[in-house]
Coordinates of C-alpha atoms and ligand atoms in Angstrom, one line a residue:
E17 CA 0.0 0.0 0.0
F18 CA 3.0 2.3 0.2
I19 CA 3.7 4.9 -2.5
K20 CA 6.5 3.7 -4.8
D21 CA 7.2 6.8 -6.9
V22 CA 8.6 10.2 -6.2
T23 CA 5.5 11.9 -7.7
G24 CA 3.3 10.2 -5.2
I25 CA 5.5 11.5 -2.3
K26 CA 5.3 15.0 -3.8
V27 CA 1.5 14.8 -3.9
L28 CA 1.4 13.7 -0.3
E29 CA 3.7 16.5 0.8
Q30 CA 1.4 19.0 -1.0
Q31 CA -1.7 17.5 0.6
L32 CA -0.1 17.7 4.1
K33 CA 1.0 21.3 3.5
E34 CA -2.5 22.3 2.6
K35 CA -4.2 20.3 5.3
L36 CA -1.9 21.5 8.2
K37 CA -1.4 25.0 6.6
L38 CA 2.4 24.7 6.6
D39 CA 5.2 26.5 4.7
H40 CA 7.2 23.4 4.0
V41 CA 6.7 19.6 4.3
V42 CA 9.1 16.7 3.7
V43 CA 7.9 13.2 3.5
I44 CA 10.4 10.3 3.7
P45 CA 9.2 7.1 2.0
G46 CA 8.5 4.2 4.5
D47 CA 7.4 4.0 8.1
S48 CA 9.8 4.8 10.9
D49 CA 7.6 2.6 13.3
E50 CA 8.9 -0.3 11.3
L51 CA 12.3 0.7 10.0
D52 CA 15.0 2.6 11.9
W53 CA 16.6 4.0 8.8
V54 CA 13.4 6.0 8.0
K55 CA 13.9 7.9 11.2
Q56 CA 17.6 8.6 10.2
E57 CA 16.4 9.8 6.8
M58 CA 14.0 12.2 8.6
G59 CA 17.1 13.4 10.6
K60 CA 19.0 13.9 7.4
A61 CA 16.1 15.9 5.8
C62 CA 16.2 18.1 8.9
V63 CA 19.9 18.7 8.5
E64 CA 19.4 19.5 4.8
Y65 CA 16.7 22.0 5.8
L66 CA 19.1 23.7 8.2
K67 CA 21.8 23.9 5.5
T68 CA 19.7 26.3 3.5
H69 CA 17.9 28.1 6.4
L70 CA 20.4 28.6 9.2
D71 CA 22.1 32.0 9.2
T72 CA 25.3 33.1 10.9
G73 CA 24.6 34.3 14.5
E74 CA 21.3 32.5 14.9
T75 CA 20.1 30.5 18.0
V76 CA 18.6 27.1 17.5
A77 CA 16.6 25.5 20.3
I78 CA 16.0 21.8 20.2
T79 CA 14.0 19.3 22.2
G80 CA 14.7 15.7 23.2
G81 CA 13.4 12.3 22.0
S82 CA 14.7 9.6 19.7
T83 CA 13.8 11.5 16.6
M84 CA 15.8 14.5 17.6
A85 CA 18.6 12.1 18.5
S86 CA 18.5 11.0 14.8
V87 CA 18.8 14.6 13.7
A88 CA 22.0 14.9 15.9
E89 CA 23.2 11.5 14.6
M90 CA 22.9 12.7 11.0
M91 CA 24.3 16.2 11.6
T92 CA 27.2 17.4 9.4
P93 CA 29.2 20.6 9.6
L94 CA 26.9 23.5 8.7
E95 CA 28.6 26.3 6.7
K96 CA 26.8 29.0 8.7
A97 CA 27.0 27.4 12.1
N98 CA 30.0 29.5 13.3
H99 CA 28.6 32.0 15.8
C100 CA 25.4 30.0 16.0
M101 CA 24.2 28.9 19.4
F102 CA 22.5 25.6 20.0
V103 CA 20.4 25.4 23.2
P104 CA 18.0 22.8 24.7
A105 CA 14.4 24.1 24.4
R106 CA 13.3 22.7 27.8
G107 CA 14.5 20.5 30.6
G108 CA 14.9 16.7 30.6
L109 CA 11.2 16.0 31.2
G110 CA 12.1 12.7 32.8
E111 CA 13.7 11.1 29.7
R112 CA 16.7 8.9 29.9
V113 CA 19.9 10.7 29.2
E114 CA 20.3 9.8 25.5
N115 CA 16.8 11.2 24.9
Q116 CA 17.4 14.4 26.8
A117 CA 17.6 17.8 25.0
N118 CA 20.9 18.6 26.7
T119 CA 22.6 15.5 25.4
I120 CA 21.3 15.9 21.9
C121 CA 22.0 19.6 21.8
A122 CA 25.7 19.1 22.7
E123 CA 26.1 16.4 20.0
M124 CA 24.3 18.4 17.4
A125 CA 26.3 21.6 18.0
K126 CA 29.6 19.8 18.0
K127 CA 28.8 18.0 14.7
A128 CA 27.4 21.2 13.1
R129 CA 30.5 23.1 14.4
G130 CA 28.4 25.5 16.3
D131 CA 28.5 26.7 19.9
Y132 CA 26.2 25.4 22.6
R133 CA 24.9 26.1 26.1
L134 CA 23.2 23.6 28.4
L135 CA 20.4 23.9 30.9
Y136 CA 21.0 22.3 34.2
V137 CA 17.7 22.2 36.1
P138 CA 15.9 19.4 37.8
D139 CA 12.5 18.7 36.4
P140 CA 9.6 18.4 36.6
L141 CA 9.5 21.3 39.1
S142 CA 7.1 22.4 41.7
E143 CA 5.6 25.8 41.2
E144 CA 7.6 27.2 44.1
S145 CA 11.0 25.9 42.9
Y146 CA 10.1 27.0 39.4
Q147 CA 9.6 30.6 40.5
T148 CA 12.9 30.6 42.5
I149 CA 15.0 28.9 39.8
I150 CA 14.0 31.2 37.0
E151 CA 15.3 34.2 39.0
E152 CA 18.9 32.7 39.1
P153 CA 21.1 34.9 36.9
S154 CA 22.9 32.0 35.2
I155 CA 19.5 30.3 34.4
K156 CA 18.0 33.7 33.3
E157 CA 20.8 34.1 30.8
I158 CA 20.2 30.8 29.1
L159 CA 16.4 31.2 29.3
N160 CA 16.7 34.5 27.4
M161 CA 18.7 32.7 24.7
I162 CA 16.1 30.0 24.5
R163 CA 13.2 32.4 24.2
N164 CA 14.9 34.4 21.5
A165 CA 15.8 31.3 19.4
S166 CA 15.0 32.0 15.7
I167 CA 14.9 28.3 14.9
V168 CA 13.1 25.7 17.0
I169 CA 13.4 22.0 16.2
H170 CA 11.2 19.5 18.1
G171 CA 9.7 16.1 18.2
V172 CA 6.0 15.2 18.6
G173 CA 5.0 12.1 20.5
D174 CA 2.0 9.9 21.2
A175 CA 0.6 11.1 24.5
I176 CA 0.4 7.8 26.4
T177 CA 3.7 6.5 25.0
M178 CA 5.5 9.7 26.2
A179 CA 3.8 9.8 29.6
E180 CA 4.8 6.2 30.3
R181 CA 8.3 6.6 28.9
R182 CA 8.9 9.6 31.2
K183 CA 7.9 7.9 34.4
T184 CA 5.0 10.4 34.9
P185 CA 3.5 10.2 38.4
Q186 CA 0.3 8.3 38.6
T187 CA -1.9 11.3 39.4
Q188 CA -0.7 13.0 36.2
L189 CA -1.1 9.8 34.2
E190 CA -4.7 9.7 35.3
I191 CA -5.3 13.3 34.1
I192 CA -3.6 12.6 30.8
N193 CA -5.9 9.6 30.4
E194 CA -9.1 11.2 31.6
R195 CA -8.7 14.2 29.4
Q196 CA -8.0 12.0 26.5
A197 CA -4.6 13.4 25.5
V198 CA -3.4 12.0 22.2
G199 CA -0.4 14.1 21.3
E200 CA 2.6 15.6 23.1
A201 CA 5.3 18.2 22.2
F202 CA 7.6 20.3 24.5
G203 CA 6.1 18.6 27.6
Y204 CA 2.6 19.8 26.6
Y205 CA -0.2 17.3 26.1
F206 CA -3.0 17.9 23.6
N207 CA -6.4 16.3 23.0
Q208 CA -7.8 15.5 19.6
T209 CA -9.0 19.1 19.1
G210 CA -5.6 20.5 20.0
E211 CA -6.4 21.8 23.4
I212 CA -3.7 21.6 26.0
V213 CA -4.9 19.2 28.7
H214 CA -1.7 18.9 30.7
K215 CA 1.7 20.6 30.9
V216 CA 4.9 19.4 32.6
R217 CA 6.2 22.2 34.8
T218 CA 9.7 23.0 33.7
V219 CA 11.9 25.9 32.7
G220 CA 12.7 26.7 29.1
L221 CA 10.6 27.3 26.0
Q222 CA 6.9 27.8 26.6
L223 CA 4.4 27.3 23.8
E224 CA 3.6 31.0 23.8
D225 CA 7.3 31.7 22.9
L226 CA 6.9 29.9 19.6
P227 CA 5.3 32.6 17.4
S228 CA 8.5 34.8 17.8
A229 CA 10.7 32.1 16.3
G230 CA 11.2 32.3 12.5
D231 CA 11.2 28.6 11.8
V232 CA 9.6 26.0 14.0
I233 CA 10.4 22.6 12.6
A234 CA 8.5 19.5 13.8
V235 CA 10.3 16.2 13.0
A236 CA 7.9 13.2 13.7
G237 CA 6.9 10.1 11.8
G238 CA 5.5 6.6 12.1
K239 CA 1.9 5.5 11.6
S240 CA 1.5 5.4 15.4
K241 CA 2.1 9.2 15.6
A242 CA -0.5 10.3 12.9
Q243 CA -3.1 11.3 15.5
A244 CA -0.5 13.0 17.7
I245 CA 0.8 15.0 14.8
A246 CA -2.8 16.0 13.8
S247 CA -3.6 17.1 17.4
Y248 CA -0.4 19.2 17.8
F249 CA -1.0 21.0 14.5
Q250 CA -4.6 21.9 15.3
P251 CA -3.6 25.3 16.7
G252 CA -0.8 25.2 14.1
Q253 CA 2.3 26.1 16.1
S254 CA 5.0 25.0 13.7
N255 CA 5.5 26.0 10.1
V256 CA 7.7 23.0 8.9
L257 CA 7.0 19.3 9.2
I258 CA 9.5 16.6 8.4
T259 CA 7.6 13.2 8.5
D260 CA 7.3 9.9 6.8
E261 CA 4.9 8.1 4.6
G262 CA 3.5 6.0 7.5
A263 CA 2.3 9.1 9.4
G264 CA 1.5 11.1 6.3
L265 CA -0.8 8.7 4.6
E266 CA -2.7 7.9 7.9
L267 CA -3.0 11.6 8.7
I268 CA -4.5 12.5 5.3
R269 CA -6.8 9.4 5.5
D270 CA -8.1 9.6 9.0
Y271 CA -7.6 13.0 10.7
Ligands
G3H306 O1 8.0 15.3 22.4 C1 8.1 14.3 21.7 C2 9.0 13.3 22.0 O2 10.2 13.8 22.3 C3 9.1 12.3 20.8 O3 10.0 11.3 21.1 O4 11.1 11.0 18.9 O5 11.4 9.3 20.7 O6 9.2 9.6 19.5 P1 10.5 10.3 20.0

């Protein structure tokens, strides 16, 4: 049932672009749920996009997750990366170290030959600690960089998969279930109509910071993420989507 020819992929890219009202869409043939190399190809496509869109002096904020790890894995020196700053968009969100934004940010920056700064805060945070921590001068400085990032690159996850992977406390898991969250990005959980039904309290990029970034690139694929991608794009926070055929076909068909 998969598309075999390039024309078919181009048609799917165009359909997704119209449906999700995006500036740019890349669809990689295949399904990353089944084949690891499809995820790597999405990573490569993201690197290609950066090659033509990253300008000297820009700040790039990136999130965590295995898809973002693939972007870092496929990163090559970027001509304009000198004087560019790579920063993690948000805290660790309870992910294992290889899936944390800090780890991925450092690898990506080194391979791109750019500079980087990391964010050392425990998370999730209580409201009280959050208010204290964001007043720390060293944290404030990096938070400013993050908020002023002109390029944001992020993953999108299936809500339940992400909540379980991140060892979310039982009370929060119940909320995520009860409120029927289907998608997750930046530690925000969305229901089918794109409403935020839960948010992990942590420092870093907040959803309301996104409109000031020039390019917000979502990298997410696999048939299992179609609904998650659809929910995240309901309010339309990103302008670029790098995905695969598995997610793309399902998204056009069912959501
Ligand atoms: O926020 C979304 C997740 O970071 C996606 O993780 O790329 O491992 O599916 P993943």
